[in-house]
Short mmCIF file of C-alpha atoms in Angstrom, two decimals:
data_model
loop_
_atom_site.label_atom_id
_atom_site.label_comp_id
_atom_site.label_asym_id
_atom_site.label_seq_id
_atom_site.Cartn_x
_atom_site.Cartn_y
_atom_site.Cartn_z
CA MET A 3 -7.89 -9.30 25.06
CA TYR A 4 -5.75 -10.01 21.83
CA VAL A 5 -6.18 -11.70 19.04
CA ALA A 6 -3.80 -14.18 18.23
CA ALA A 7 -2.99 -16.03 15.40
CA MET A 8 6.93 5.93 -21.09
CA THR A 9 4.16 8.58 -22.00
CA GLN A 10 1.66 5.81 -23.74
CA GLU A 11 -2.06 6.23 -24.62
CA ILE A 12 -5.05 3.92 -23.78
CA SER A 13 -8.66 3.18 -24.42
CA SER A 14 -9.59 -0.49 -23.39
CA PRO A 15 -13.70 0.63 -22.11
CA VAL A 16 -13.62 0.60 -18.18
CA PRO A 17 -17.56 -0.25 -17.02
CA ALA A 18 -18.86 3.36 -15.72
CA SER A 19 -20.54 3.12 -13.01
CA GLY A 20 -17.72 2.41 -10.31
CA PHE A 21 -15.68 -1.02 -8.80
CA LEU A 22 -14.80 -3.24 -6.45
CA VAL A 23 -11.14 -2.70 -5.46
CA ALA A 24 -9.45 -6.41 -3.35
CA ALA A 25 -5.97 -5.21 -1.83
CA LEU A 26 -4.53 -8.73 -0.60
CA TYR A 27 -1.67 -11.26 0.26
CA HIS A 28 -1.11 -14.68 1.23
CA PHE A 29 2.74 -15.61 2.47
CA VAL A 30 2.72 -19.50 0.76
CA ALA A 31 5.47 -21.57 -0.79
CA VAL A 32 4.96 -21.32 -4.47
CA PRO A 33 7.67 -22.75 -6.41
CA ARG A 34 5.56 -23.08 -9.65
CA PHE A 35 5.28 -18.94 -9.06
CA ALA A 36 6.08 -18.30 -12.33
CA ALA A 37 3.89 -20.76 -14.58
CA LEU A 38 0.96 -18.76 -12.73
CA ARG A 39 1.75 -15.23 -14.19
CA ALA A 40 0.56 -15.60 -17.41
CA PRO A 41 -3.84 -17.27 -17.27
CA LEU A 42 -4.23 -14.84 -14.18
CA GLN A 43 -2.88 -11.50 -16.49
CA ALA A 44 -5.55 -13.32 -19.11
CA LEU A 45 -8.17 -13.69 -16.42
CA CYS A 46 -7.96 -10.06 -14.73
CA GLU A 47 -8.42 -8.77 -19.57
CA GLU A 48 -11.27 -10.80 -19.61
CA ASN A 49 -13.23 -9.51 -16.39
CA GLY A 50 -12.52 -6.11 -17.08
CA VAL A 51 -10.11 -5.93 -14.10
CA ARG A 52 -7.07 -3.60 -13.55
CA GLY A 53 -3.82 -3.53 -11.48
CA THR A 54 -1.46 -4.68 -9.53
CA LEU A 55 -0.16 -8.62 -8.95
CA LEU A 56 2.56 -9.47 -7.93
CA LEU A 57 4.22 -13.43 -7.20
CA ALA A 58 7.27 -14.84 -6.08
CA HIS A 59 7.95 -17.98 -4.27
CA GLU A 60 7.10 -16.37 -0.94
CA GLY A 61 3.33 -15.97 -2.03
CA ILE A 62 1.41 -13.26 -3.71
CA ASN A 63 0.68 -9.77 -3.45
CA GLY A 64 -1.60 -6.56 -4.59
CA THR A 65 -4.12 -4.74 -4.88
CA ILE A 66 -6.57 -4.30 -8.03
CA ALA A 67 -10.61 -3.02 -9.53
CA GLY A 68 -12.62 -3.57 -12.26
CA PRO A 69 -16.47 -4.38 -12.51
CA ALA A 70 -17.79 -6.40 -8.97
CA ASP A 71 -18.56 -9.93 -11.24
CA GLY A 72 -14.48 -9.43 -12.90
CA ILE A 73 -13.03 -9.49 -9.36
CA ARG A 74 -15.64 -12.67 -7.99
CA ARG A 75 -13.77 -13.83 -10.93
CA VAL A 76 -10.03 -13.54 -10.01
CA LEU A 77 -10.61 -14.06 -6.88
CA ALA A 78 -11.55 -17.13 -7.34
CA PHE A 79 -9.88 -18.13 -9.62
CA LEU A 80 -7.02 -17.76 -7.44
CA ARG A 81 -8.63 -19.87 -4.46
CA SER A 82 -8.85 -21.99 -6.27
CA GLN A 83 -5.28 -22.99 -6.78
CA PRO A 84 -4.25 -25.14 -3.68
CA GLU A 85 -1.40 -22.84 -2.26
CA PHE A 86 -3.93 -19.54 -2.35
CA ALA A 87 -6.54 -21.37 -0.35
CA ALA A 88 -7.34 -19.90 2.90
CA LEU A 89 -6.24 -16.23 0.43
CA GLU A 90 -7.86 -13.79 2.95
CA HIS A 91 -8.57 -9.82 0.64
CA LYS A 92 -10.36 -6.75 2.21
CA GLU A 93 -12.21 -4.51 0.14
CA SER A 94 -13.35 -0.47 -0.68
CA HIS A 95 -14.73 1.06 -3.76
CA ALA A 96 -14.02 3.44 -5.93
CA ALA A 97 -16.15 6.30 -8.01
CA GLU A 98 -13.56 6.24 -11.05
CA MET A 99 -11.58 2.74 -11.81
CA PRO A 100 -7.98 3.64 -10.01
CA PHE A 101 -5.20 2.15 -12.12
CA LEU A 102 -4.50 1.95 -15.65
CA ARG A 103 -3.84 -1.01 -16.69
CA MET A 104 -3.47 -4.81 -15.27
CA LYS A 105 0.34 -5.80 -14.41
CA VAL A 106 0.99 -9.27 -13.15
CA ARG A 107 4.39 -9.63 -12.30
CA LEU A 108 7.39 -12.24 -11.78
CA LYS A 109 9.85 -10.58 -7.83
CA LYS A 110 12.03 -12.08 -5.94
CA GLU A 111 9.85 -9.99 -2.88
CA ILE A 112 6.46 -9.75 -2.62
CA VAL A 113 7.09 -7.21 -0.84
CA THR A 114 10.95 -5.90 -0.85
CA MET A 115 12.87 -5.51 3.34
CA GLY A 116 16.13 -6.62 1.16
CA VAL A 117 17.03 -9.12 4.80
CA GLU A 118 17.73 -12.69 4.26
CA ASP A 119 16.27 -16.09 5.43
CA ILE A 120 12.72 -13.66 6.48
CA ASP A 121 9.94 -15.92 6.56
CA PRO A 122 6.65 -15.27 8.52
CA THR A 123 4.97 -18.71 7.89
CA ARG A 124 7.62 -19.77 9.99
CA SER A 125 7.69 -16.80 13.53
CA VAL A 126 5.35 -13.86 13.07
CA GLY A 127 4.26 -11.04 15.49
CA THR A 128 0.98 -11.79 17.36
CA TYR A 129 -2.61 -11.07 15.51
CA VAL A 130 -4.91 -8.55 16.91
CA ALA A 131 -7.93 -7.69 15.48
CA PRO A 132 -9.42 -4.42 14.59
CA GLU A 133 -11.76 -3.78 17.99
CA ASP A 134 -8.89 -4.77 20.00
CA TRP A 135 -6.27 -2.20 18.66
CA ASN A 136 -7.18 0.22 20.81
CA ALA A 137 -6.46 -1.09 24.00
CA LEU A 138 -2.79 -2.39 23.20
CA ILE A 139 -2.15 0.93 21.83
CA SER A 140 -3.34 2.58 24.72
CA ASP A 141 -1.30 0.31 27.51
CA PRO A 142 1.72 2.87 28.54
CA ASP A 143 3.56 -0.30 28.05
CA THR A 144 3.01 -0.34 24.64
CA ILE A 145 5.79 0.65 21.71
CA VAL A 146 3.71 1.54 18.67
CA ILE A 147 5.59 1.62 15.78
CA ASP A 148 4.43 2.45 11.61
CA THR A 149 6.75 1.20 9.43
CA ARG A 150 5.30 2.57 6.12
CA ASN A 151 7.51 5.40 4.97
CA ASP A 152 7.60 9.49 4.66
CA TYR A 153 5.02 10.26 2.52
CA GLU A 154 2.22 6.92 3.51
CA THR A 155 2.92 8.66 7.47
CA ALA A 156 2.81 12.66 6.46
CA ILE A 157 -1.31 12.43 6.67
CA GLY A 158 -2.32 10.19 8.97
CA MET A 159 -0.68 7.94 11.97
CA PHE A 160 -2.35 6.58 14.59
CA LYS A 161 -1.97 8.17 17.86
CA GLY A 162 1.56 8.64 19.52
CA ALA A 163 2.78 5.90 17.39
CA VAL A 164 6.47 6.34 16.42
CA ASP A 165 7.35 7.43 12.70
CA PRO A 166 10.89 5.86 11.24
CA ASN A 167 11.04 8.62 9.07
CA THR A 168 12.25 5.46 5.88
CA LYS A 169 12.46 6.30 2.49
CA THR A 170 12.01 2.98 1.90
CA PHE A 171 11.17 -0.34 4.28
CA ARG A 172 14.73 -1.43 2.96
CA GLU A 173 15.36 1.13 5.38
CA PHE A 174 13.12 -0.96 8.22
CA PRO A 175 15.64 -2.80 10.04
CA ASP A 176 18.67 -0.46 10.43
CA TRP A 177 16.50 2.23 12.06
CA VAL A 178 15.13 -1.13 14.67
CA ARG A 179 18.98 -1.83 15.03
CA GLY A 180 20.09 1.70 15.56
CA ASN A 181 17.45 2.25 17.82
CA THR A 182 18.09 0.81 21.12
CA GLY A 183 15.38 2.78 23.56
CA LEU A 184 12.41 -0.10 21.69
CA HIS A 185 13.80 -1.98 24.02
CA ASN A 186 12.95 0.20 26.76
CA LYS A 187 8.86 -1.69 27.02
CA PRO A 188 8.19 -4.89 27.38
CA LYS A 189 5.83 -4.92 24.05
CA ILE A 190 6.27 -3.93 21.05
CA ALA A 191 2.68 -3.17 18.42
CA MET A 192 2.90 -1.98 14.84
CA TYR A 193 1.13 -1.44 11.64
CA CYS A 194 1.10 -0.46 8.06
CA THR A 195 -1.80 -0.52 5.41
CA GLY A 196 -2.88 -3.52 4.94
CA GLY A 197 -0.88 -6.13 7.37
CA ILE A 198 1.49 -7.63 5.01
CA ARG A 199 4.31 -5.37 6.08
CA CYS A 200 3.99 -6.04 9.25
CA GLU A 201 4.81 -10.06 8.27
CA LYS A 202 7.80 -8.98 7.81
CA ALA A 203 8.86 -6.60 10.32
CA THR A 204 7.81 -8.49 12.76
CA ALA A 205 9.00 -11.62 11.61
CA PHE A 206 12.47 -9.18 11.18
CA MET A 207 11.79 -7.77 15.36
CA LYS A 208 10.90 -11.28 16.72
CA GLU A 209 15.25 -12.40 15.20
CA GLN A 210 16.11 -9.83 16.87
CA GLY A 211 14.77 -10.36 19.82
CA PHE A 212 11.44 -8.87 21.49
CA ASP A 213 9.47 -11.50 22.21
CA GLU A 214 5.97 -9.21 22.09
CA VAL A 215 5.31 -8.18 19.03
CA TYR A 216 1.65 -6.97 17.93
CA HIS A 217 0.41 -6.65 14.75
CA LEU A 218 -2.85 -5.23 13.63
CA LYS A 219 -4.83 -7.57 11.12
CA GLY A 220 -5.62 -6.24 8.26
CA GLY A 221 -4.40 -3.05 8.78
CA ILE A 222 -5.02 0.41 8.79
CA LEU A 223 -7.63 -0.39 5.99
CA LYS A 224 -9.26 -2.98 7.73
CA TYR A 225 -9.14 -0.27 11.13
CA LEU A 226 -11.33 2.23 9.26
CA GLU A 227 -13.15 -0.43 7.39
CA GLU A 228 -14.32 -2.13 10.64
CA VAL A 229 -13.41 0.85 13.59
CA PRO A 230 -16.64 3.78 14.83
CA ALA A 231 -15.01 7.30 13.91
CA GLU A 232 -15.90 8.56 16.83
CA ASP A 233 -13.81 5.38 18.99
CA SER A 234 -11.24 5.60 16.09
CA LEU A 235 -7.58 7.00 17.94
CA TRP A 236 -6.48 6.48 13.77
CA GLU A 237 -5.32 10.49 13.26
CA GLY A 238 -5.58 11.98 9.47
CA ALA A 239 -5.69 9.99 6.48
CA CYS A 240 -4.53 6.91 4.79
CA PHE A 241 -2.29 6.95 1.68
CA VAL A 242 -3.49 3.77 -0.74
CA PHE A 243 -1.53 3.60 -3.83
CA ASP A 244 -3.65 3.94 -7.02
CA GLU A 245 -5.07 6.83 -8.25
CA ARG A 246 -7.29 7.54 -5.28
CA VAL A 247 -4.27 8.65 -3.27
CA SER A 248 -6.40 8.21 0.56
CA VAL A 249 -9.10 6.93 1.92
CA LEU A 250 -10.96 7.81 5.29
CA HIS A 251 -13.25 6.28 7.66
CA GLY A 252 -15.66 3.49 5.35
CA LEU A 253 -12.83 3.53 3.13
CA GLU A 254 -14.37 6.44 1.08
CA GLU A 255 -12.21 8.44 -0.56
CA GLY A 256 -9.78 11.50 0.78
CA GLU A 257 -9.72 14.35 -0.87
CA HIS A 258 -5.52 14.37 -1.24
CA LYS A 259 -4.24 14.64 -5.06
CA LEU A 260 -1.56 13.44 -6.25
CA CYS A 261 1.63 15.32 -7.17
CA ARG A 262 2.64 13.10 -10.84
CA ALA A 263 6.44 14.67 -10.80
CA CYS A 264 7.31 13.34 -7.49
CA ARG A 265 4.56 10.96 -6.46
CA HIS A 266 3.81 12.48 -2.83
CA PRO A 267 0.43 12.83 -1.56
CA LEU A 268 -1.06 16.42 -1.15
CA THR A 269 -3.32 18.32 1.01
CA ALA A 270 -5.42 21.56 -1.08
CA GLU A 271 -2.60 24.29 1.33
CA GLU A 272 0.07 22.62 -0.30
CA ILE A 273 -2.52 22.83 -3.97
CA ALA A 274 -2.11 26.43 -3.13
CA SER A 275 1.18 27.09 -2.28
CA PRO A 276 2.86 28.79 -6.10
CA LEU A 277 5.23 25.45 -5.46
CA TYR A 278 2.33 23.29 -7.00
CA GLU A 279 2.26 22.69 -10.21
CA ALA A 280 -0.30 20.85 -12.07
CA GLY A 281 2.08 17.82 -13.29
CA VAL A 282 5.55 19.14 -12.89
CA SER A 283 6.15 20.07 -9.02
CA CYS A 284 4.80 20.56 -5.54
CA PRO A 285 6.56 21.66 -2.65
CA HIS A 286 8.11 18.56 -2.17
CA CYS A 287 9.73 18.54 -4.63
CA HIS A 288 10.03 22.03 -6.35
CA ALA A 289 13.65 22.53 -4.35
CA THR A 290 15.48 18.89 -6.48
CA ARG A 291 13.81 19.57 -9.82
CA SER A 292 16.15 21.94 -12.34
CA GLU A 293 14.70 23.65 -15.46
CA GLU A 294 15.23 20.43 -17.95
CA ASP A 295 12.72 18.97 -15.38
CA ARG A 296 10.54 21.53 -15.05
CA LEU A 297 10.38 21.30 -18.95
CA ARG A 298 10.57 17.87 -19.73
CA PHE A 299 7.15 17.83 -16.99
CA ARG A 300 5.18 20.54 -18.61
CA GLN A 301 4.59 17.90 -22.29
CA ARG A 302 4.25 14.85 -19.99
CA GLN A 303 1.10 17.14 -18.51
CA MET A 304 0.76 18.97 -22.31
CA GLN A 305 0.06 15.84 -23.89
CA MET A 306 -1.54 14.14 -20.68
CA ASP A 307 -4.21 17.33 -20.75
CA LEU A 308 -5.24 16.50 -24.40
CA ALA A 309 -5.29 12.27 -24.44
CA ARG A 310 -8.11 13.36 -21.56
CA LYS A 311 -10.16 16.10 -23.89
CA ARG A 312 -9.63 13.72 -26.19
CA GLY A 313 -11.34 11.04 -23.47
CA GLU A 314 -8.84 8.71 -23.37
CA ARG A 315 -6.30 8.04 -20.47
CA HIS A 316 -3.12 8.56 -20.30
CA LEU A 317 -0.13 5.81 -19.00
CA GLY A 318 1.68 9.67 -18.32
CA LYS A 319 -0.49 10.30 -15.72
#
């Protein structure tokens, strides 16, 4: 049954016993969003919390990591604000601090689609709980769409899903408009990493005349957390926007590494390629880099290696 619904070094200390990671978003009108930036930034820094939080008129979005007590204090502060009283979040763990610094940013949108007047608080698809997702996407009357970008889908997708091969989320609306075949089946099921892109994507689909539009509540992360691997229809790993790079079932850290030149996730085979050079190039970007680019990247990598030998972390990473 479906469920409705600049290279610079930093040396600030981080705990050595592992970190709690909290991914969160909430669509709600926040006219005073700019006033929340300074106290939120200060609170995170005071509690050893790092990551990125985006604030806009339409709500909040981001991922933070830190000691468990620090994360709890930040979440408690957010939920003490009337607009975010119903804020939900997803938790995972990281052996090392997955972020280099804390950034609270003011934005026009908390997730950028670039389409005016899309408001998930007014119209959105039907939420489907992780335990009900397999039944929906196995239904022959359902088209399953991955709303993420090509570098994310490259390392993992749900079985049978359609990949739009977009470079950015801004390309998604044009992809939909250009695919009339999406009307060939009555049901559209959509998913993304944590759920936020699907809030706007399903709202957009309904505006385009699709009636039965569903999306995975909590996104891939919630599915991997709750659905046992033996029952799963997920294939591969899930890209995450932090130093873990990817996660697997149970939200265990994956084995992918990040190309520091193009930010593409890499498999062990790609790292073994002669086109891979740490911090300089990989099979995905080697052909697009000039010798000047490679020289600049090698110099940056050298600075990072020197910082690592001194026991420091480097923002060029």
